[in-house]
CSV table of C-alpha atoms in Angstrom, one decimal:
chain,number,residue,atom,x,y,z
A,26,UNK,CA,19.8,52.3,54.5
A,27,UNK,CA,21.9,54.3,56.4
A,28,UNK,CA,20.7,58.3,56.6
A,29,UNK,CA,22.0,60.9,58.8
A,30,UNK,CA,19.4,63.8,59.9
A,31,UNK,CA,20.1,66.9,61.6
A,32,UNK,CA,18.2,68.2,64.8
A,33,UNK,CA,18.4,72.1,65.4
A,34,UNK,CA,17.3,73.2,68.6
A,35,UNK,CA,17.4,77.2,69.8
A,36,UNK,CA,19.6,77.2,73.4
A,37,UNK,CA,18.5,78.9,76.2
A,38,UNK,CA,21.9,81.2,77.1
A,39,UNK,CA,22.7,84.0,79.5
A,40,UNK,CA,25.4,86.6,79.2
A,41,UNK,CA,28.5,84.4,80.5
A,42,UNK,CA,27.6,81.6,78.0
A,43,UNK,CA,26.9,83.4,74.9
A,44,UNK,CA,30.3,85.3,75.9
A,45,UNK,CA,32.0,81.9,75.4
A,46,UNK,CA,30.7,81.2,72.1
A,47,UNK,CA,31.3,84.9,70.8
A,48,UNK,CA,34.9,83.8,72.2
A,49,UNK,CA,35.1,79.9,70.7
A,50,UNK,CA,33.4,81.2,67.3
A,51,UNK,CA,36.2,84.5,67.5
A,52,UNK,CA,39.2,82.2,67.8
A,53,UNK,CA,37.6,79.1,65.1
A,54,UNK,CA,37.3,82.2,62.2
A,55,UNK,CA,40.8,83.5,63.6
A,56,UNK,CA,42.2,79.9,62.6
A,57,UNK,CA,40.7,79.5,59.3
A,58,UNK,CA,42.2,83.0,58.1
A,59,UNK,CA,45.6,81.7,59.3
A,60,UNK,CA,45.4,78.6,57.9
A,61,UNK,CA,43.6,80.5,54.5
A,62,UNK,CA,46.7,82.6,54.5
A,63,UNK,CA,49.0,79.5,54.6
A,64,UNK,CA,48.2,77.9,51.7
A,65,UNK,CA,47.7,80.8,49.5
A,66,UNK,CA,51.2,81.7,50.4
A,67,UNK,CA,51.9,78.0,49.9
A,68,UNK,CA,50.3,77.7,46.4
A,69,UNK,CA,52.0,81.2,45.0
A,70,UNK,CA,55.4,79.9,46.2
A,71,UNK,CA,55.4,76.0,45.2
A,72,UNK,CA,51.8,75.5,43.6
A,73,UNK,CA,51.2,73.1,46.5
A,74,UNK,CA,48.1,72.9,49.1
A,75,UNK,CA,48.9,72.3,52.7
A,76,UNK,CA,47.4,69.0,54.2
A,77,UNK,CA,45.0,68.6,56.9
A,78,UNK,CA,48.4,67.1,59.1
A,79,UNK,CA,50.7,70.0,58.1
A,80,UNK,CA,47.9,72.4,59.1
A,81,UNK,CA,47.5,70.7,62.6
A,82,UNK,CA,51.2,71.5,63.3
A,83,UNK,CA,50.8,74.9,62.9
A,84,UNK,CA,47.9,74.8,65.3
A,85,UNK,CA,50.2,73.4,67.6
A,86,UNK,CA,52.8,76.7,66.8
A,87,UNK,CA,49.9,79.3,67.1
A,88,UNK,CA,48.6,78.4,70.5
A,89,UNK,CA,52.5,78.4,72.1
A,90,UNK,CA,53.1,82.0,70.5
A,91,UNK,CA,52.8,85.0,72.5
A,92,UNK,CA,49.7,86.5,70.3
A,93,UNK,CA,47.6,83.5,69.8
A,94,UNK,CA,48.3,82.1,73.1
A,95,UNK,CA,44.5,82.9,73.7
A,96,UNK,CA,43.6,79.9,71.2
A,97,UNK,CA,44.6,77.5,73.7
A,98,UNK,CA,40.9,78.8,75.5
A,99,UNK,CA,38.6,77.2,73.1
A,100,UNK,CA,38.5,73.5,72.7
A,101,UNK,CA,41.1,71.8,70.6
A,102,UNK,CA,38.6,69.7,68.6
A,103,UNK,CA,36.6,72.4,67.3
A,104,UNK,CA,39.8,74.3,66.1
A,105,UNK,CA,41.1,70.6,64.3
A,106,UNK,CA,37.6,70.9,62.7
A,107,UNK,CA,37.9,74.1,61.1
A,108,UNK,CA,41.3,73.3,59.9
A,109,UNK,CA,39.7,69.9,58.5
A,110,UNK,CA,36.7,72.0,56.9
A,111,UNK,CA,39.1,74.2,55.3
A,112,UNK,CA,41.2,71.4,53.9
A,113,UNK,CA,37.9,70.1,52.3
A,114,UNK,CA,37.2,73.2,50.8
A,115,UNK,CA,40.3,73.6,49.3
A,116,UNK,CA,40.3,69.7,47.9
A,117,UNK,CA,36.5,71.0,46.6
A,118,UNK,CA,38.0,74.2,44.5
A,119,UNK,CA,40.8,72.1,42.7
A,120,UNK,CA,38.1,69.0,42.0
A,121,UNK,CA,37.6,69.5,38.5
A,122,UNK,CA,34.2,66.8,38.6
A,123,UNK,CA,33.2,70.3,41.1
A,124,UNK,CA,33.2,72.9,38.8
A,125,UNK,CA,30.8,75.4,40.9
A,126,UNK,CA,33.0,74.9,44.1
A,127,UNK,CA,35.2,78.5,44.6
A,128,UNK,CA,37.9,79.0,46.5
A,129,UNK,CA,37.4,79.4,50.2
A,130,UNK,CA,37.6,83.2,51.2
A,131,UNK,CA,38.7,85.2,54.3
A,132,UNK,CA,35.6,84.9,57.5
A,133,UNK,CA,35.1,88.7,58.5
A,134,UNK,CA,33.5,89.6,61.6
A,135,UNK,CA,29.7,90.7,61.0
A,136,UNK,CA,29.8,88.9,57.9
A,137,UNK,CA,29.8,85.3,58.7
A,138,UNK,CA,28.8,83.1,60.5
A,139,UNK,CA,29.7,82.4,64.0
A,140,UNK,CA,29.6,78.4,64.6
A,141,UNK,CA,31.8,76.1,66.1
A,142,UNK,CA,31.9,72.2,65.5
A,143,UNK,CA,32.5,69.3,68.1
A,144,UNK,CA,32.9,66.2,66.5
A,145,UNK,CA,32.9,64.0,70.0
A,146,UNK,CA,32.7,64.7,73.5
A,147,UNK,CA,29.2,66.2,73.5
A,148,UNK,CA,26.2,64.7,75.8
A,149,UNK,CA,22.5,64.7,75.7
A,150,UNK,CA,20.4,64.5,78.6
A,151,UNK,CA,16.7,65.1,78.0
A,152,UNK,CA,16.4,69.2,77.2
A,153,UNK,CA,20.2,70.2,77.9
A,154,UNK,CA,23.4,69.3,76.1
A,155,UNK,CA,26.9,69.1,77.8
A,156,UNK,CA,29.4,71.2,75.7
A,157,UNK,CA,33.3,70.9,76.6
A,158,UNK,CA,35.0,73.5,78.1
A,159,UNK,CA,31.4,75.2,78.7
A,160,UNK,CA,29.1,73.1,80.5
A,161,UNK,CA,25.4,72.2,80.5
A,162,UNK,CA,23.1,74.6,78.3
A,163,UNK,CA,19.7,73.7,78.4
A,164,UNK,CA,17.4,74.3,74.9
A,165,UNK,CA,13.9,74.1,73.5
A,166,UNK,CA,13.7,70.6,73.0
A,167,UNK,CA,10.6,70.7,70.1
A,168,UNK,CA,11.0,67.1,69.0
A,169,UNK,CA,12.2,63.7,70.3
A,170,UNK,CA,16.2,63.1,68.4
A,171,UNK,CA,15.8,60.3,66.9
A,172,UNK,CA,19.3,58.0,65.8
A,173,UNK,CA,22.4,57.6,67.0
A,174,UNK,CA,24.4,61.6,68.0
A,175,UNK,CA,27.4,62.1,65.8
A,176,UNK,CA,28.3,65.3,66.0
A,177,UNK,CA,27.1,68.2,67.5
A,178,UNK,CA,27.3,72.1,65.9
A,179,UNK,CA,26.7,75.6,67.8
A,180,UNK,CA,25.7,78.7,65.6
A,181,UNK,CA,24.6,81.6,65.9
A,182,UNK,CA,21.8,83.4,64.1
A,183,UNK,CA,20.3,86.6,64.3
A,184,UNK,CA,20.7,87.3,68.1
A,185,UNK,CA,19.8,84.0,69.1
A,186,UNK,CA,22.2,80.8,69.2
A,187,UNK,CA,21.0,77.2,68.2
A,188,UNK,CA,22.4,73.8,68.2
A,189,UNK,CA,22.2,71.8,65.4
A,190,UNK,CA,22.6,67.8,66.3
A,191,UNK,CA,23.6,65.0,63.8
A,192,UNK,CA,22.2,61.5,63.7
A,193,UNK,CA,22.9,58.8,62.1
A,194,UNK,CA,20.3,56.2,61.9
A,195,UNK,CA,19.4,52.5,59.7
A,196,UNK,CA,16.6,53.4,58.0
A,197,UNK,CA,14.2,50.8,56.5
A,198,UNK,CA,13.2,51.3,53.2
A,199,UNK,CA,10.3,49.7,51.5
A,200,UNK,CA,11.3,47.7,48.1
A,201,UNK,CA,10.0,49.4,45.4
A,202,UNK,CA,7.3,48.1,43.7
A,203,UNK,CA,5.7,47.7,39.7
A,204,UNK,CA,4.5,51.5,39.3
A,205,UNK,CA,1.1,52.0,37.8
A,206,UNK,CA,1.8,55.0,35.4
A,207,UNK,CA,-1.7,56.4,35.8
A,208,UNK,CA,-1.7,56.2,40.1
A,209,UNK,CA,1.4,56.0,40.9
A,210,UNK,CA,3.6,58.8,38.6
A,211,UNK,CA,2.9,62.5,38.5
A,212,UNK,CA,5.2,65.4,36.2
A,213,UNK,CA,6.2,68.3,38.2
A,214,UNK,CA,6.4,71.8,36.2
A,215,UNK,CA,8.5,74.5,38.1
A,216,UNK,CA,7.4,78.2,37.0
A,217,UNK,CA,6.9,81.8,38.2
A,218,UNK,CA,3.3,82.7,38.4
A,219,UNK,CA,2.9,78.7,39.5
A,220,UNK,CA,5.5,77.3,41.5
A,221,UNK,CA,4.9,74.0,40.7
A,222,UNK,CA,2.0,72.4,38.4
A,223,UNK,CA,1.7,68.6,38.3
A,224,UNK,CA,0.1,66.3,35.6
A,225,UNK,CA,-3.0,66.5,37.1
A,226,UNK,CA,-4.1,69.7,36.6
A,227,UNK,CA,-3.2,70.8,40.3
A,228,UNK,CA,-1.2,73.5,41.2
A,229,UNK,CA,0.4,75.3,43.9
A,230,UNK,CA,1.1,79.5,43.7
A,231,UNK,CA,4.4,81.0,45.0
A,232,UNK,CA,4.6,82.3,48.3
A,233,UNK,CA,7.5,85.1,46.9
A,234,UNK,CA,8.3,85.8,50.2
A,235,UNK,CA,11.3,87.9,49.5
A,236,UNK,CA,9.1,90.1,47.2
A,237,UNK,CA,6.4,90.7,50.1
A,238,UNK,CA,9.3,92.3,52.7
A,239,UNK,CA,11.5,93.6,49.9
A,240,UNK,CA,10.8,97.1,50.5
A,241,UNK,CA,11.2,96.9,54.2
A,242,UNK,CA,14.6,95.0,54.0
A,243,UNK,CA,15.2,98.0,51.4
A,244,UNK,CA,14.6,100.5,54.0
A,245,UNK,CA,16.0,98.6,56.9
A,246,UNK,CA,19.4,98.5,54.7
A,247,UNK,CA,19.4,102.5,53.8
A,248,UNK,CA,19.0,103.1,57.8
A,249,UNK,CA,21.9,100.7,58.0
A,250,UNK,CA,24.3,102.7,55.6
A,251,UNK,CA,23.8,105.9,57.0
A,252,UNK,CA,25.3,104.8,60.3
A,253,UNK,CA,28.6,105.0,61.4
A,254,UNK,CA,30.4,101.6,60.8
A,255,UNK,CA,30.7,99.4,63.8
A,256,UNK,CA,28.9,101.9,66.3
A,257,UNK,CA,26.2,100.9,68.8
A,258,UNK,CA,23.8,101.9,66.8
A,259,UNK,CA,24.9,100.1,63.8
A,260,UNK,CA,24.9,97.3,65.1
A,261,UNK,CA,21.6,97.1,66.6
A,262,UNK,CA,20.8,98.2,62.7
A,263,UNK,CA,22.2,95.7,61.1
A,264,UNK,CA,20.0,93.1,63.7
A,265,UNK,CA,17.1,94.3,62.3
A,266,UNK,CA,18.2,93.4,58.7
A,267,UNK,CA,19.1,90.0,59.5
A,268,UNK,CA,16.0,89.6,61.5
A,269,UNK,CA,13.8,90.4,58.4
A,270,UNK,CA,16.6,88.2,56.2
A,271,UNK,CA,15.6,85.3,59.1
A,272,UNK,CA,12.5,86.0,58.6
A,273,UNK,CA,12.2,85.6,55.1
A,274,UNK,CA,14.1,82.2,54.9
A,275,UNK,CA,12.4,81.0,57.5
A,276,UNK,CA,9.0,81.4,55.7
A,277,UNK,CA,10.5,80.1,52.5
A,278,UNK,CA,11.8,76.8,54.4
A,279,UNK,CA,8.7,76.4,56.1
A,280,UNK,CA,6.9,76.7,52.6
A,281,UNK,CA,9.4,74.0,50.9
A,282,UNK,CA,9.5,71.4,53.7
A,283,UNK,CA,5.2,71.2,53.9
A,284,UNK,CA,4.9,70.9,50.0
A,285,UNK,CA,7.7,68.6,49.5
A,286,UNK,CA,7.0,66.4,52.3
A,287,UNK,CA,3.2,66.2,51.0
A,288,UNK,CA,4.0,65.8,47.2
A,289,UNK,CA,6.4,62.7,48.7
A,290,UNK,CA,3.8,61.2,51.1
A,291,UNK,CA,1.1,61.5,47.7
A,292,UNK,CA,3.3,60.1,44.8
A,293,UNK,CA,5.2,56.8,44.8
A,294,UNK,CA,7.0,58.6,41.8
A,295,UNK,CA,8.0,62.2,41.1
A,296,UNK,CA,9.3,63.7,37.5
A,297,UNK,CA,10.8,66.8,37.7
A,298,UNK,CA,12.6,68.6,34.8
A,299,UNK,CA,16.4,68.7,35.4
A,300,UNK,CA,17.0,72.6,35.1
A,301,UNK,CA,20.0,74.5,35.3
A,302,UNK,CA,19.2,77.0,37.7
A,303,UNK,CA,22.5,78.2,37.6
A,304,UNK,CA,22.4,79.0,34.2
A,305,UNK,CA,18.6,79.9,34.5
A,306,UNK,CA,19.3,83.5,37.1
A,307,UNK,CA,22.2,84.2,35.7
A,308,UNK,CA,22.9,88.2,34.6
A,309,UNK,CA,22.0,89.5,31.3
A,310,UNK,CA,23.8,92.9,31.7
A,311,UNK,CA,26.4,91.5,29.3
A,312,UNK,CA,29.6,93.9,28.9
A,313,UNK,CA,30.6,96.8,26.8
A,314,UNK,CA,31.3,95.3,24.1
A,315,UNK,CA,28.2,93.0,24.0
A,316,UNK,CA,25.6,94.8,26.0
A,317,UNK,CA,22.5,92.4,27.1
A,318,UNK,CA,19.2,92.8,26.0
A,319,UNK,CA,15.8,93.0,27.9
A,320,UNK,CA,18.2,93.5,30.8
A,321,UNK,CA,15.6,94.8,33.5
A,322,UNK,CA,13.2,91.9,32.4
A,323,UNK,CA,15.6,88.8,33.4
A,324,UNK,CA,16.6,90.6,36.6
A,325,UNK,CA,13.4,90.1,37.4
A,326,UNK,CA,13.2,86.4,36.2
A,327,UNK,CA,16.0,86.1,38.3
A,328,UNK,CA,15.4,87.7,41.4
A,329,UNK,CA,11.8,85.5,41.1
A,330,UNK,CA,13.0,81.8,40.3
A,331,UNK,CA,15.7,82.5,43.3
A,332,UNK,CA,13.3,83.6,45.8
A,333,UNK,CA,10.7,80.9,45.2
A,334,UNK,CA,13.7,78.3,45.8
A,335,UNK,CA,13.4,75.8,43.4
A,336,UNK,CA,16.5,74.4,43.5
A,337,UNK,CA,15.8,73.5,47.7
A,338,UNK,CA,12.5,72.1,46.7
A,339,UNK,CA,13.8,69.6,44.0
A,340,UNK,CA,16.4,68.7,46.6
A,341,UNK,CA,13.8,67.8,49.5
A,342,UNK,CA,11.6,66.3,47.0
A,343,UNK,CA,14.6,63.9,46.3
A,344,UNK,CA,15.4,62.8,50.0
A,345,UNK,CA,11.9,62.9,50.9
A,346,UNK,CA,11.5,60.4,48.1
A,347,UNK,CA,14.4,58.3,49.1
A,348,UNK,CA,13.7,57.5,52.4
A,349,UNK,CA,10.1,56.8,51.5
A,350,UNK,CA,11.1,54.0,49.0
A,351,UNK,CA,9.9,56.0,46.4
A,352,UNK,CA,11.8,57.2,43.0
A,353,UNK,CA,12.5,61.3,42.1
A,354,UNK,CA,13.9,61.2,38.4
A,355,UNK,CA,15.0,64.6,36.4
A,356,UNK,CA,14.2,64.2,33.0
A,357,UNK,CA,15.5,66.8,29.8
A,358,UNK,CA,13.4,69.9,29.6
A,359,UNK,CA,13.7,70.7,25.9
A,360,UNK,CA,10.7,71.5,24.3
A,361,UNK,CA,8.4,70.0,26.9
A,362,UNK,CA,6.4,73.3,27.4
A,363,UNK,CA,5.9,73.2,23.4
A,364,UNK,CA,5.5,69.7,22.4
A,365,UNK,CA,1.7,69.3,22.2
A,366,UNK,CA,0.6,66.0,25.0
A,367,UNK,CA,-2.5,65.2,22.4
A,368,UNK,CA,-0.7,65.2,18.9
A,369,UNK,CA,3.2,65.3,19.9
A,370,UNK,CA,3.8,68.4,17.3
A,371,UNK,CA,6.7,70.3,18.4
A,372,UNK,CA,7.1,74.2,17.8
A,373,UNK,CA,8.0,77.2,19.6
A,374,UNK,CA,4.6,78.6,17.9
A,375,UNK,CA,2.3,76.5,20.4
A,376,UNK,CA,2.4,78.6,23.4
A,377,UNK,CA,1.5,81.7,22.1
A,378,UNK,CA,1.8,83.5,25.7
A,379,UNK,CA,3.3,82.6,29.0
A,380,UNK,CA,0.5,80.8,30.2
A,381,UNK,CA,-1.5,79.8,26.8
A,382,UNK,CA,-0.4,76.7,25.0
A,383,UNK,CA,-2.5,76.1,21.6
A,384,UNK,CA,-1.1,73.1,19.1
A,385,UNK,CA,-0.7,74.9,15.6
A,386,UNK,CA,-1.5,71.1,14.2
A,387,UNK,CA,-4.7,69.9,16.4
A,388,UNK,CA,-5.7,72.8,18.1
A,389,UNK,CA,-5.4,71.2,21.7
A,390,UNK,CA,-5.3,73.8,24.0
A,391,UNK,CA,-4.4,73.9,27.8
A,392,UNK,CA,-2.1,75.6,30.4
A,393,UNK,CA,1.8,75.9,29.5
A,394,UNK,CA,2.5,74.5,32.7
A,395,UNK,CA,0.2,72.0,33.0
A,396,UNK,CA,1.2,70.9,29.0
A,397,UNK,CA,5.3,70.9,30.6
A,398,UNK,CA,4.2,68.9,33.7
A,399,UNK,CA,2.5,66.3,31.3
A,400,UNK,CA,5.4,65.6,29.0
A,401,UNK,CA,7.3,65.7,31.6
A,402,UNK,CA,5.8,62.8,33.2
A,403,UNK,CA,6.0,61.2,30.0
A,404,UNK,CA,9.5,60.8,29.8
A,405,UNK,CA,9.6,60.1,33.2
A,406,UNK,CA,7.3,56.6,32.3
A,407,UNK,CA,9.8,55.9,29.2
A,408,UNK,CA,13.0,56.1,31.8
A,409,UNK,CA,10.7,54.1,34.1
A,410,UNK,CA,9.8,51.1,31.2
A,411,UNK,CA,13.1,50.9,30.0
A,412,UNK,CA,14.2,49.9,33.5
A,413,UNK,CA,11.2,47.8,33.8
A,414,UNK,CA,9.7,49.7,36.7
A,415,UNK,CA,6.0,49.9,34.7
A,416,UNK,CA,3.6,48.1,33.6
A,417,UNK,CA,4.2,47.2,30.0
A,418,UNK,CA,-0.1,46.6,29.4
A,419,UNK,CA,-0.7,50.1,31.0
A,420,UNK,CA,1.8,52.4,30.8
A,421,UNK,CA,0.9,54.1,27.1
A,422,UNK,CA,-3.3,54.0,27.0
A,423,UNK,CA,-3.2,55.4,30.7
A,424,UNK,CA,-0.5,58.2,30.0
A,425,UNK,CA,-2.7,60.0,27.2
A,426,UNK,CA,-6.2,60.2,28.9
A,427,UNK,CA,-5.5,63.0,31.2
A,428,UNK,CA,-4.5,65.5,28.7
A,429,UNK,CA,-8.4,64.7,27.0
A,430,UNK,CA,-9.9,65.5,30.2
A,431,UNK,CA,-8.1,68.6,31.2
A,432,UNK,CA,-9.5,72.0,30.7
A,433,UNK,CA,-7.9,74.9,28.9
A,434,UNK,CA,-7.3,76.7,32.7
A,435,UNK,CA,-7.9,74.0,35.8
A,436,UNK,CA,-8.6,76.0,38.8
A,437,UNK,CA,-6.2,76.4,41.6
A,438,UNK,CA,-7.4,73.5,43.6
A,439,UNK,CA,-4.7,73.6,46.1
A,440,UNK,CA,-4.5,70.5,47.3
A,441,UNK,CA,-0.9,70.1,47.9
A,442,UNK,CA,-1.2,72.6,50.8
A,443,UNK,CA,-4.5,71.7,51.7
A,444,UNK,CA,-4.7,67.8,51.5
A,445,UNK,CA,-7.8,67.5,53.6
């Protein structure tokens, strides 16, 4: 199997360098806003979008005029690839199988992100990389690049610039074999007070590192608004707020990659509910004419399920999983936090609170989560037997015997972070 993997290294710059990238990234956003301006004058004239060739001829127009001559300074290559990432993004707002793609928007300075792209020409040599019309730029070379170099990006973040490497590598993947429903499957519940619960009784709590620096980001921003725009001092303001912003997705990252990577290296198979998370945070403020309800409540919700990053952990959990040779399915969610593992009745009634889940019909009783990650994993088996990936003679007497031996709260064992 062929897999391509990325390689971000921080470079070690000085002034003259990072003033070539400010200029290269300067000229790449100048391009796209051109090019952005094109084919929304294009589209309001003759409801047409531009191609990627029509757009290169321009590119040839801009750098021979008098007030873009300057273009001509950065390499051609990375300019084509903004013009080519543009044309993609346009191709993604009109794909109607894409609903959730928008259409691409005007790069401001301060407020995006300064990165430029070269597809080819790029070298490697041990802890420094060869970047056309710059030079060699050494970097903190953390780990051996593994797989063939495809393309090479520059970006800045924070006050720091990295490069981030592309490989592309043949991957061996083991065949996958007859799964043992009672070793070899485990039902994922995603939640707020847990992150994540599996069938076993083991869970993980949130690491909600937005909520721990929100009030200093909240501060941090006030300090930022009081200052005049574009100053000195505003801008050395506005470094401190994407320093705590840096460091709050770098914690979460951090957090994803070691669970997901763990939960992959433990399970041959992983069933996760297939939520809409989309749909999950969105507003309840409503409008004027239908106000929402319990407004202040889902902001909450929302502000929670979004900082914990689920949707980034079910998407490692499902590469992880692929290149292991293992399977990650998403099964339908409905009802499995109130259909009761022990008797199979179904009603909203059994989980009396958040956390409490009591069958109206036997009485089983157990965690909500724990109860959702258990049917979960039962549907999960069905999908698997009807594709003959189980064991016919095990796969129903094994499934049922760890809801009888499950207490009504299983402690926080932690195991997933904490695998010795």
């Amino acid at each position: 199997m062929i897999i391509r993997k990325a390689y971000k290294f921080r470079l070690k710059t000085n002034q003259e360098i990072e003033e070539l990238f400010f200029q290269f990234a300067g000229c790449n956003r100048l391009v796209w806003n051109k090019a952005l301006a094109l084919q929304k004058d294009t589209l309001d004239k003759i409801q047409k979008v531009l191609s990627y060739n029509h757009l290169a001829g321009y590119l040839v127009k801009w750098k021979k005029d008098d007030d873009t001559a300057f273009l001509t300074t950065a390499p051609s290559q990375t300019l084509q690839q903004t013009l080519k990432a543009l044309d993609r993004a346009m191709k993604d707002a009109f794909d109607k199988k894409q609903p959730g793609k928008r259409f691409p928007v005007w790069k401001k300075k301060f407020k995006c992100v300064d990165s430029f792209r070269y597809p080819q020409g790029f070298k490697i040599e041990g802890n420094r990389v060869f970047l056309p019309k710059i030079g060699w730029v050494r970097f903190h070379k953390s780990r051996e690049i593994q797989g063939t170099p495809r393309n090479m990006t520059v970006s800045r973040r924070g006050k720091h610039w990295f490069v981030s490497i592309q490989t592309e590598q043949n991957l061996v993947v083991p065949e996958r074999q007859i799964f043992n429903p009672y070793t070899d499957v485990v039902g994922i519940d995603m939640g707020v007070a847990r992150f994540v619960t599996d069938s076993s009784g083991e869970y993980v709590e949130p690491l909600n590192s937005f909520k721990k620096l929100e009030n200093k980001l909240a501060r941090a921003q006030r300090l930022l608004a009081k200052k005049q725009k574009f100053s000195n001092n505003w801008k050395k303001q506005k470094q401190a707020v994407s320093k705590i912003h840096i460091k709050i997705a770098d914690a979460r990252n951090d957090f994803l990659q070691k669970l997901s990577t763990i939960m992959s290296k433990n399970h041959a198979v992983i069933v996760a509910e297939d939520l809409r998370i989309k749909n999950m945070s969105a507003s309840a403020k409503g409008d004027m004419e239908k106000p929402g309800k319990n407004v202040n409540a889902k902001a909450g919700l929302n502000k929670s399920i979004l900082d914990q990053g689920w949707g980034n952990f079910l998407r490692m959990i499902g590469y992880k999983q692929e290149w292991s040779g293992g399977v990650f399915l998403q099964v339908d969610p409905k009802n499995t936090s109130r259909t009761c593992p022990a008797c199979g009745h179904v009603s909203a009634d059994n989980r009396k609170s958040q956390a409490l889940f009591i069958c109206t019909e036997c009485g089983h009783s157990a965690n909500a989560d724990y109860v959702g990650a258990v049917n979960v994993k039962v549907r999960g088996i069905e999908v698997l037997k009807a594709a003959g990936h189980c064991r016919d003679s095990l796969w129903r007497e094994n499934i049922s015997s760890p809801t009888k031996q499950e207490p009504a709260d299983p402690g926080n064992r932690d195991l997933c972070l904490n695998p010795a």
